PDB file of C-alpha atoms in Angstrom:
ATOM      1  CA  UNK A  36     107.963 121.977  97.535  1.00 37.00           C
ATOM      2  CA  UNK A  37     105.055 121.926  95.061  1.00 39.00           C
ATOM      3  CA  UNK A  38     107.741 122.727  92.181  1.00 43.00           C
ATOM      4  CA  UNK A  39     109.127 120.628  92.817  1.00 42.00           C
ATOM      5  CA  UNK A  40     107.227 117.461  93.078  1.00 45.00           C
ATOM      6  CA  UNK A  41     106.283 118.062  89.583  1.00 73.00           C
ATOM      7  CA  UNK A  42     109.717 118.040  88.166  1.00 85.00           C
ATOM      8  CA  UNK A  43     109.363 114.208  89.687  1.00 89.00           C
ATOM      9  CA  UNK A  44     108.903 112.844  87.038  1.00 91.00           C
ATOM     10  CA  UNK A  45     110.981 114.142  84.764  1.00 93.00           C
ATOM     11  CA  UNK A  46     113.781 114.918  86.305  1.00 94.00           C
ATOM     12  CA  UNK A  47     113.102 110.624  87.242  1.00 95.00           C
ATOM     13  CA  UNK A  48     112.522 110.094  83.689  1.00 96.00           C
ATOM     14  CA  UNK A  49     116.040 112.107  82.792  1.00 96.00           C
ATOM     15  CA  UNK A  50     118.053 110.356  84.733  1.00 97.00           C
ATOM     16  CA  UNK A  51     116.615 106.620  83.959  1.00 97.00           C
ATOM     17  CA  UNK A  52     117.342 107.046  80.415  1.00 97.00           C
ATOM     18  CA  UNK A  53     121.169 108.446  81.248  1.00 97.00           C
ATOM     19  CA  UNK A  54     121.376 105.569  82.824  1.00 97.00           C
ATOM     20  CA  UNK A  55     120.293 103.990  79.261  1.00 97.00           C
ATOM     21  CA  UNK A  56     122.661 105.222  77.339  1.00 97.00           C
ATOM     22  CA  UNK A  57     125.405 104.141  79.348  1.00 97.00           C
ATOM     23  CA  UNK A  58     124.389 100.903  79.406  1.00 97.00           C
ATOM     24  CA  UNK A  59     122.931 100.556  75.331  1.00 97.00           C
ATOM     25  CA  UNK A  60     126.850 101.309  74.890  1.00 96.00           C
ATOM     26  CA  UNK A  61     128.309  99.306  77.111  1.00 96.00           C
ATOM     27  CA  UNK A  62     126.629  96.666  76.701  1.00 96.00           C
ATOM     28  CA  UNK A  63     124.843  96.765  73.158  1.00 95.00           C
ATOM     29  CA  UNK A  64     128.003  98.562  71.459  1.00 94.00           C
ATOM     30  CA  UNK A  65     125.426 101.742  71.107  1.00 94.00           C
ATOM     31  CA  UNK A  66     127.258 104.466  70.520  1.00 95.00           C
ATOM     32  CA  UNK A  67     126.368 107.186  73.186  1.00 94.00           C
ATOM     33  CA  UNK A  68     125.787 110.227  71.928  1.00 95.00           C
ATOM     34  CA  UNK A  69     123.356 108.368  68.785  1.00 95.00           C
ATOM     35  CA  UNK A  70     122.109 105.398  71.150  1.00 95.00           C
ATOM     36  CA  UNK A  71     121.086 108.960  73.833  1.00 96.00           C
ATOM     37  CA  UNK A  72     119.311 110.483  70.707  1.00 96.00           C
ATOM     38  CA  UNK A  73     117.646 106.958  69.623  1.00 96.00           C
ATOM     39  CA  UNK A  74     116.894 106.972  73.295  1.00 97.00           C
ATOM     40  CA  UNK A  75     115.229 110.182  74.102  1.00 96.00           C
ATOM     41  CA  UNK A  76     113.094 110.597  70.999  1.00 97.00           C
ATOM     42  CA  UNK A  77     112.019 107.010  71.502  1.00 97.00           C
ATOM     43  CA  UNK A  78     110.805 107.991  74.532  1.00 97.00           C
ATOM     44  CA  UNK A  79     109.388 111.439  73.917  1.00 96.00           C
ATOM     45  CA  UNK A  80     107.378 110.085  71.228  1.00 97.00           C
ATOM     46  CA  UNK A  81     105.809 107.046  72.734  1.00 96.00           C
ATOM     47  CA  UNK A  82     105.118 110.430  75.711  1.00 96.00           C
ATOM     48  CA  UNK A  83     103.693 112.314  73.800  1.00 95.00           C
ATOM     49  CA  UNK A  84     101.174 109.356  72.341  1.00 94.00           C
ATOM     50  CA  UNK A  85     100.935 107.800  75.849  1.00 93.00           C
ATOM     51  CA  UNK A  86      99.269 110.973  76.880  1.00 92.00           C
ATOM     52  CA  UNK A  87      96.765 111.031  74.534  1.00 89.00           C
ATOM     53  CA  UNK A  88      95.846 108.101  76.098  1.00 88.00           C
ATOM     54  CA  UNK A  89      96.250 108.641  79.761  1.00 87.00           C
ATOM     55  CA  UNK A  90      95.915 112.458  80.267  1.00 86.00           C
ATOM     56  CA  UNK A  91      98.284 112.908  82.551  1.00 90.00           C
ATOM     57  CA  UNK A  92     101.562 114.167  81.511  1.00 91.00           C
ATOM     58  CA  UNK A  93     103.659 112.242  84.616  1.00 91.00           C
ATOM     59  CA  UNK A  94     102.243 109.471  83.807  1.00 91.00           C
ATOM     60  CA  UNK A  95     102.573 109.539  79.828  1.00 94.00           C
ATOM     61  CA  UNK A  96     106.702 110.339  81.055  1.00 95.00           C
ATOM     62  CA  UNK A  97     106.951 107.113  83.712  1.00 95.00           C
ATOM     63  CA  UNK A  98     105.308 104.674  81.134  1.00 95.00           C
ATOM     64  CA  UNK A  99     107.498 105.700  77.965  1.00 96.00           C
ATOM     65  CA  UNK A 100     111.104 105.317  79.813  1.00 97.00           C
ATOM     66  CA  UNK A 101     109.749 102.546  81.330  1.00 96.00           C
ATOM     67  CA  UNK A 102     108.872 100.688  77.512  1.00 97.00           C
ATOM     68  CA  UNK A 103     112.132 102.325  76.852  1.00 97.00           C
ATOM     69  CA  UNK A 104     114.268 100.926  78.788  1.00 97.00           C
ATOM     70  CA  UNK A 105     112.351  97.588  79.306  1.00 96.00           C
ATOM     71  CA  UNK A 106     112.899  97.230  76.016  1.00 96.00           C
ATOM     72  CA  UNK A 107     116.565  97.516  76.904  1.00 97.00           C
ATOM     73  CA  UNK A 108     116.922  94.930  79.191  1.00 96.00           C
ATOM     74  CA  UNK A 109     114.858  92.032  76.781  1.00 94.00           C
ATOM     75  CA  UNK A 110     117.254  92.682  74.047  1.00 95.00           C
ATOM     76  CA  UNK A 111     120.253  92.888  75.836  1.00 96.00           C
ATOM     77  CA  UNK A 112     119.198  89.666  77.696  1.00 94.00           C
ATOM     78  CA  UNK A 113     119.077  88.203  74.139  1.00 91.00           C
ATOM     79  CA  UNK A 114     121.396  88.698  72.889  1.00 92.00           C
ATOM     80  CA  UNK A 115     124.191  88.366  75.800  1.00 92.00           C
ATOM     81  CA  UNK A 116     121.494  86.749  79.032  1.00 91.00           C
ATOM     82  CA  UNK A 117     122.664  89.220  81.179  1.00 93.00           C
ATOM     83  CA  UNK A 118     120.203  92.388  82.890  1.00 95.00           C
ATOM     84  CA  UNK A 119     123.304  95.308  83.269  1.00 96.00           C
ATOM     85  CA  UNK A 120     122.692  97.131  86.863  1.00 97.00           C
ATOM     86  CA  UNK A 121     121.977 100.141  85.112  1.00 97.00           C
ATOM     87  CA  UNK A 122     118.832  99.317  83.657  1.00 97.00           C
ATOM     88  CA  UNK A 123     118.356  97.856  87.012  1.00 97.00           C
ATOM     89  CA  UNK A 124     119.186 101.237  88.890  1.00 97.00           C
ATOM     90  CA  UNK A 125     116.721 102.661  85.973  1.00 98.00           C
ATOM     91  CA  UNK A 126     113.593 101.155  86.761  1.00 97.00           C
ATOM     92  CA  UNK A 127     114.343 101.577  90.322  1.00 96.00           C
ATOM     93  CA  UNK A 128     114.448 105.105  90.093  1.00 96.00           C
ATOM     94  CA  UNK A 129     111.002 105.222  87.742  1.00 95.00           C
ATOM     95  CA  UNK A 130     109.469 103.424  90.450  1.00 94.00           C
ATOM     96  CA  UNK A 131     110.489 105.745  93.118  1.00 91.00           C
ATOM     97  CA  UNK A 132     108.824 108.728  90.682  1.00 90.00           C
ATOM     98  CA  UNK A 133     106.269 107.299  89.714  1.00 86.00           C
ATOM     99  CA  UNK A 134     102.552 107.936  89.830  1.00 75.00           C
ATOM    100  CA  UNK A 135     100.935 104.563  90.077  1.00 69.00           C
ATOM    101  CA  UNK A 136      98.928 103.726  92.901  1.00 65.00           C
ATOM    102  CA  UNK A 137     101.622 101.889  95.311  1.00 69.00           C
ATOM    103  CA  UNK A 138     102.455 103.294  98.170  1.00 80.00           C
ATOM    104  CA  UNK A 139     105.783 104.442  99.406  1.00 84.00           C
ATOM    105  CA  UNK A 140     105.220 101.064 101.756  1.00 89.00           C
ATOM    106  CA  UNK A 141     104.117  98.968  98.747  1.00 89.00           C
ATOM    107  CA  UNK A 142     106.604  99.922  96.752  1.00 91.00           C
ATOM    108  CA  UNK A 143     109.341  98.652  99.264  1.00 93.00           C
ATOM    109  CA  UNK A 144     107.651  95.733 100.185  1.00 94.00           C
ATOM    110  CA  UNK A 145     107.069  94.942  96.620  1.00 93.00           C
ATOM    111  CA  UNK A 146     110.553  94.910  96.500  1.00 95.00           C
ATOM    112  CA  UNK A 147     111.442  93.316  99.358  1.00 95.00           C
ATOM    113  CA  UNK A 148     108.467  90.602  98.952  1.00 95.00           C
ATOM    114  CA  UNK A 149     110.698  89.538  95.269  1.00 96.00           C
ATOM    115  CA  UNK A 150     113.569  89.824  96.316  1.00 96.00           C
ATOM    116  CA  UNK A 151     113.765  87.290  99.079  1.00 96.00           C
ATOM    117  CA  UNK A 152     111.057  85.247  96.775  1.00 94.00           C
ATOM    118  CA  UNK A 153     114.035  85.490  93.528  1.00 94.00           C
ATOM    119  CA  UNK A 154     116.863  85.084  95.277  1.00 93.00           C
ATOM    120  CA  UNK A 155     114.929  81.874  97.345  1.00 93.00           C
ATOM    121  CA  UNK A 156     114.785  80.221  93.806  1.00 91.00           C
ATOM    122  CA  UNK A 157     118.498  81.585  93.043  1.00 90.00           C
ATOM    123  CA  UNK A 158     119.605  79.199  96.295  1.00 91.00           C
ATOM    124  CA  UNK A 159     117.034  76.561  95.060  1.00 90.00           C
ATOM    125  CA  UNK A 160     118.894  75.995  91.720  1.00 83.00           C
ATOM    126  CA  UNK A 161     122.525  76.675  93.378  1.00 85.00           C
ATOM    127  CA  UNK A 162     121.607  73.511  95.139  1.00 87.00           C
ATOM    128  CA  UNK A 163     120.841  71.560  92.728  1.00 83.00           C
ATOM    129  CA  UNK A 164     123.483  71.997  90.570  1.00 78.00           C
ATOM    130  CA  UNK A 165     121.602  75.324  88.379  1.00 76.00           C
ATOM    131  CA  UNK A 166     123.092  78.386  89.287  1.00 67.00           C
ATOM    132  CA  UNK A 167     122.638  79.277  85.518  1.00 71.00           C
ATOM    133  CA  UNK A 168     118.724  79.492  85.858  1.00 72.00           C
ATOM    134  CA  UNK A 169     118.005  82.441  87.559  1.00 82.00           C
ATOM    135  CA  UNK A 170     121.189  85.101  87.116  1.00 87.00           C
ATOM    136  CA  UNK A 171     121.780  87.898  90.161  1.00 90.00           C
ATOM    137  CA  UNK A 172     120.185  89.781  87.736  1.00 92.00           C
ATOM    138  CA  UNK A 173     117.238  88.860  87.359  1.00 93.00           C
ATOM    139  CA  UNK A 174     116.684  88.956  90.975  1.00 94.00           C
ATOM    140  CA  UNK A 175     117.385  92.160  91.110  1.00 96.00           C
ATOM    141  CA  UNK A 176     115.446  93.307  88.427  1.00 96.00           C
ATOM    142  CA  UNK A 177     112.314  91.135  89.961  1.00 96.00           C
ATOM    143  CA  UNK A 178     113.303  93.220  93.058  1.00 96.00           C
ATOM    144  CA  UNK A 179     113.101  96.318  90.823  1.00 96.00           C
ATOM    145  CA  UNK A 180     109.634  95.590  89.904  1.00 95.00           C
ATOM    146  CA  UNK A 181     108.101  94.480  92.978  1.00 95.00           C
ATOM    147  CA  UNK A 182     108.736  98.129  93.461  1.00 95.00           C
ATOM    148  CA  UNK A 183     107.586  99.984  90.733  1.00 95.00           C
ATOM    149  CA  UNK A 184     104.315  97.979  90.944  1.00 93.00           C
ATOM    150  CA  UNK A 185     103.481  96.966  94.861  1.00 92.00           C
ATOM    151  CA  UNK A 186     103.746  93.186  95.884  1.00 92.00           C
ATOM    152  CA  UNK A 187     100.105  91.889  94.488  1.00 92.00           C
ATOM    153  CA  UNK A 188     100.511  93.538  91.366  1.00 92.00           C
ATOM    154  CA  UNK A 189     104.869  92.211  91.066  1.00 93.00           C
ATOM    155  CA  UNK A 190     103.473  88.744  91.582  1.00 93.00           C
ATOM    156  CA  UNK A 191     100.850  89.282  88.776  1.00 92.00           C
ATOM    157  CA  UNK A 192     104.056  89.895  86.456  1.00 93.00           C
ATOM    158  CA  UNK A 193     105.709  87.251  87.455  1.00 92.00           C
ATOM    159  CA  UNK A 194     102.989  84.547  86.694  1.00 91.00           C
ATOM    160  CA  UNK A 195     102.507  86.493  83.347  1.00 88.00           C
ATOM    161  CA  UNK A 196     106.740  86.935  82.622  1.00 88.00           C
ATOM    162  CA  UNK A 197     106.092  82.677  83.776  1.00 84.00           C
ATOM    163  CA  UNK A 198     103.607  81.892  80.780  1.00 79.00           C
ATOM    164  CA  UNK A 199     105.111  83.676  78.551  1.00 72.00           C
ATOM    165  CA  UNK A 200     108.625  82.510  78.580  1.00 73.00           C
ATOM    166  CA  UNK A 201     107.487  79.075  79.199  1.00 74.00           C
ATOM    167  CA  UNK A 202     105.286  79.508  75.823  1.00 65.00           C
ATOM    168  CA  UNK A 203     108.425  80.961  74.424  1.00 61.00           C
ATOM    169  CA  UNK A 204     110.189  77.369  74.847  1.00 61.00           C
ATOM    170  CA  UNK A 205     107.460  75.593  74.747  1.00 58.00           C
ATOM    171  CA  UNK A 206     106.840  76.370  70.569  1.00 53.00           C
ATOM    172  CA  UNK A 207     110.752  77.623  70.368  1.00 50.00           C
ATOM    173  CA  UNK A 208     111.207  73.354  70.940  1.00 54.00           C
ATOM    174  CA  UNK A 209     108.496  72.448  68.769  1.00 55.00           C
ATOM    175  CA  UNK A 210     110.348  74.632  65.843  1.00 53.00           C
ATOM    176  CA  UNK A 211     113.335  72.435  66.303  1.00 52.00           C
ATOM    177  CA  UNK A 212     111.208  69.604  66.509  1.00 55.00           C
ATOM    178  CA  UNK A 213     112.600  67.233  63.297  1.00 50.00           C
ATOM    179  CA  UNK A 214     116.162  68.613  62.770  1.00 51.00           C
ATOM    180  CA  UNK A 215     119.242  67.954  63.394  1.00 50.00           C
ATOM    181  CA  UNK A 216     119.673  70.866  66.049  1.00 48.00           C
ATOM    182  CA  UNK A 217     118.959  70.064  69.596  1.00 48.00           C
ATOM    183  CA  UNK A 218     116.535  71.564  70.464  1.00 41.00           C
ATOM    184  CA  UNK A 219     116.973  74.737  72.872  1.00 44.00           C
ATOM    185  CA  UNK A 220     116.608  74.185  76.700  1.00 45.00           C
ATOM    186  CA  UNK A 221     116.029  77.864  77.848  1.00 51.00           C
ATOM    187  CA  UNK A 222     115.542  81.109  77.421  1.00 61.00           C
ATOM    188  CA  UNK A 223     116.700  84.183  79.383  1.00 77.00           C
ATOM    189  CA  UNK A 224     113.921  85.003  81.638  1.00 86.00           C
ATOM    190  CA  UNK A 225     114.273  88.980  81.571  1.00 89.00           C
ATOM    191  CA  UNK A 226     112.835  89.190  78.282  1.00 91.00           C
ATOM    192  CA  UNK A 227     109.933  87.821  79.872  1.00 92.00           C
ATOM    193  CA  UNK A 228     110.563  89.301  83.266  1.00 94.00           C
ATOM    194  CA  UNK A 229     110.799  93.128  81.538  1.00 95.00           C
ATOM    195  CA  UNK A 230     108.002  92.463  79.127  1.00 93.00           C
ATOM    196  CA  UNK A 231     104.923  91.539  81.784  1.00 94.00           C
ATOM    197  CA  UNK A 232     106.760  94.758  83.679  1.00 95.00           C
ATOM    198  CA  UNK A 233     105.948  96.912  80.622  1.00 94.00           C
ATOM    199  CA  UNK A 234     102.249  95.554  80.522  1.00 93.00           C
ATOM    200  CA  UNK A 235     101.858  95.318  84.391  1.00 93.00           C
ATOM    201  CA  UNK A 236     102.956  99.024  84.763  1.00 92.00           C
ATOM    202  CA  UNK A 237     101.359 100.114  81.427  1.00 90.00           C
ATOM    203  CA  UNK A 238      97.706  98.437  83.300  1.00 90.00           C
ATOM    204  CA  UNK A 239      98.169 100.231  86.233  1.00 88.00           C
ATOM    205  CA  UNK A 240      98.963 103.608  84.826  1.00 85.00           C
ATOM    206  CA  UNK A 241      96.334 103.734  82.522  1.00 82.00           C
ATOM    207  CA  UNK A 242      94.082 102.439  86.082  1.00 80.00           C
ATOM    208  CA  UNK A 243      93.265  99.336  84.661  1.00 81.00           C
ATOM    209  CA  UNK A 244      94.839  97.759  87.274  1.00 70.00           C
TER     210      UNK A 244
END
């Protein structure tokens, strides 16, 4: 049993990175072999660097995998305005294996809370004829974020994501002021969610949150 537990984080990370490679092929057009090598190498380098900071290989492996997957989520949402289910499942796998202070009950509660919160907001947008303002992918990612961070830190991450997204939108509108083109009216929220998940998740793993 102890030997199995020792392999939980590496096995979860490997499975998550395989899903990430499949998502990169399907949604970003990355060749499967080259994409897998790039994703695996990036995660390995990050894990080695993070181990010197976190002083624990399980923490470093989960941290590195989370950063790579969040980067793919952000890039996919930026390009195509979608959050692939494969990447959401990858985050959920990391959540189950993550050595963060959140207990299993807290992870379940966090996932449920974030699902209800985001699904409620999505329904409110839909009733006002703005269903596209918050996609189902955002709801799923928020639930996975809640599972990884727990309810309290997930709410903090959402606040960070909301602030970052508003800043991006405001900056884009200011940059477009005076130009002939119409200023952008929104930004993919998944980019902000992914960045906030990576930031708050890293802080948790490092014991800073």
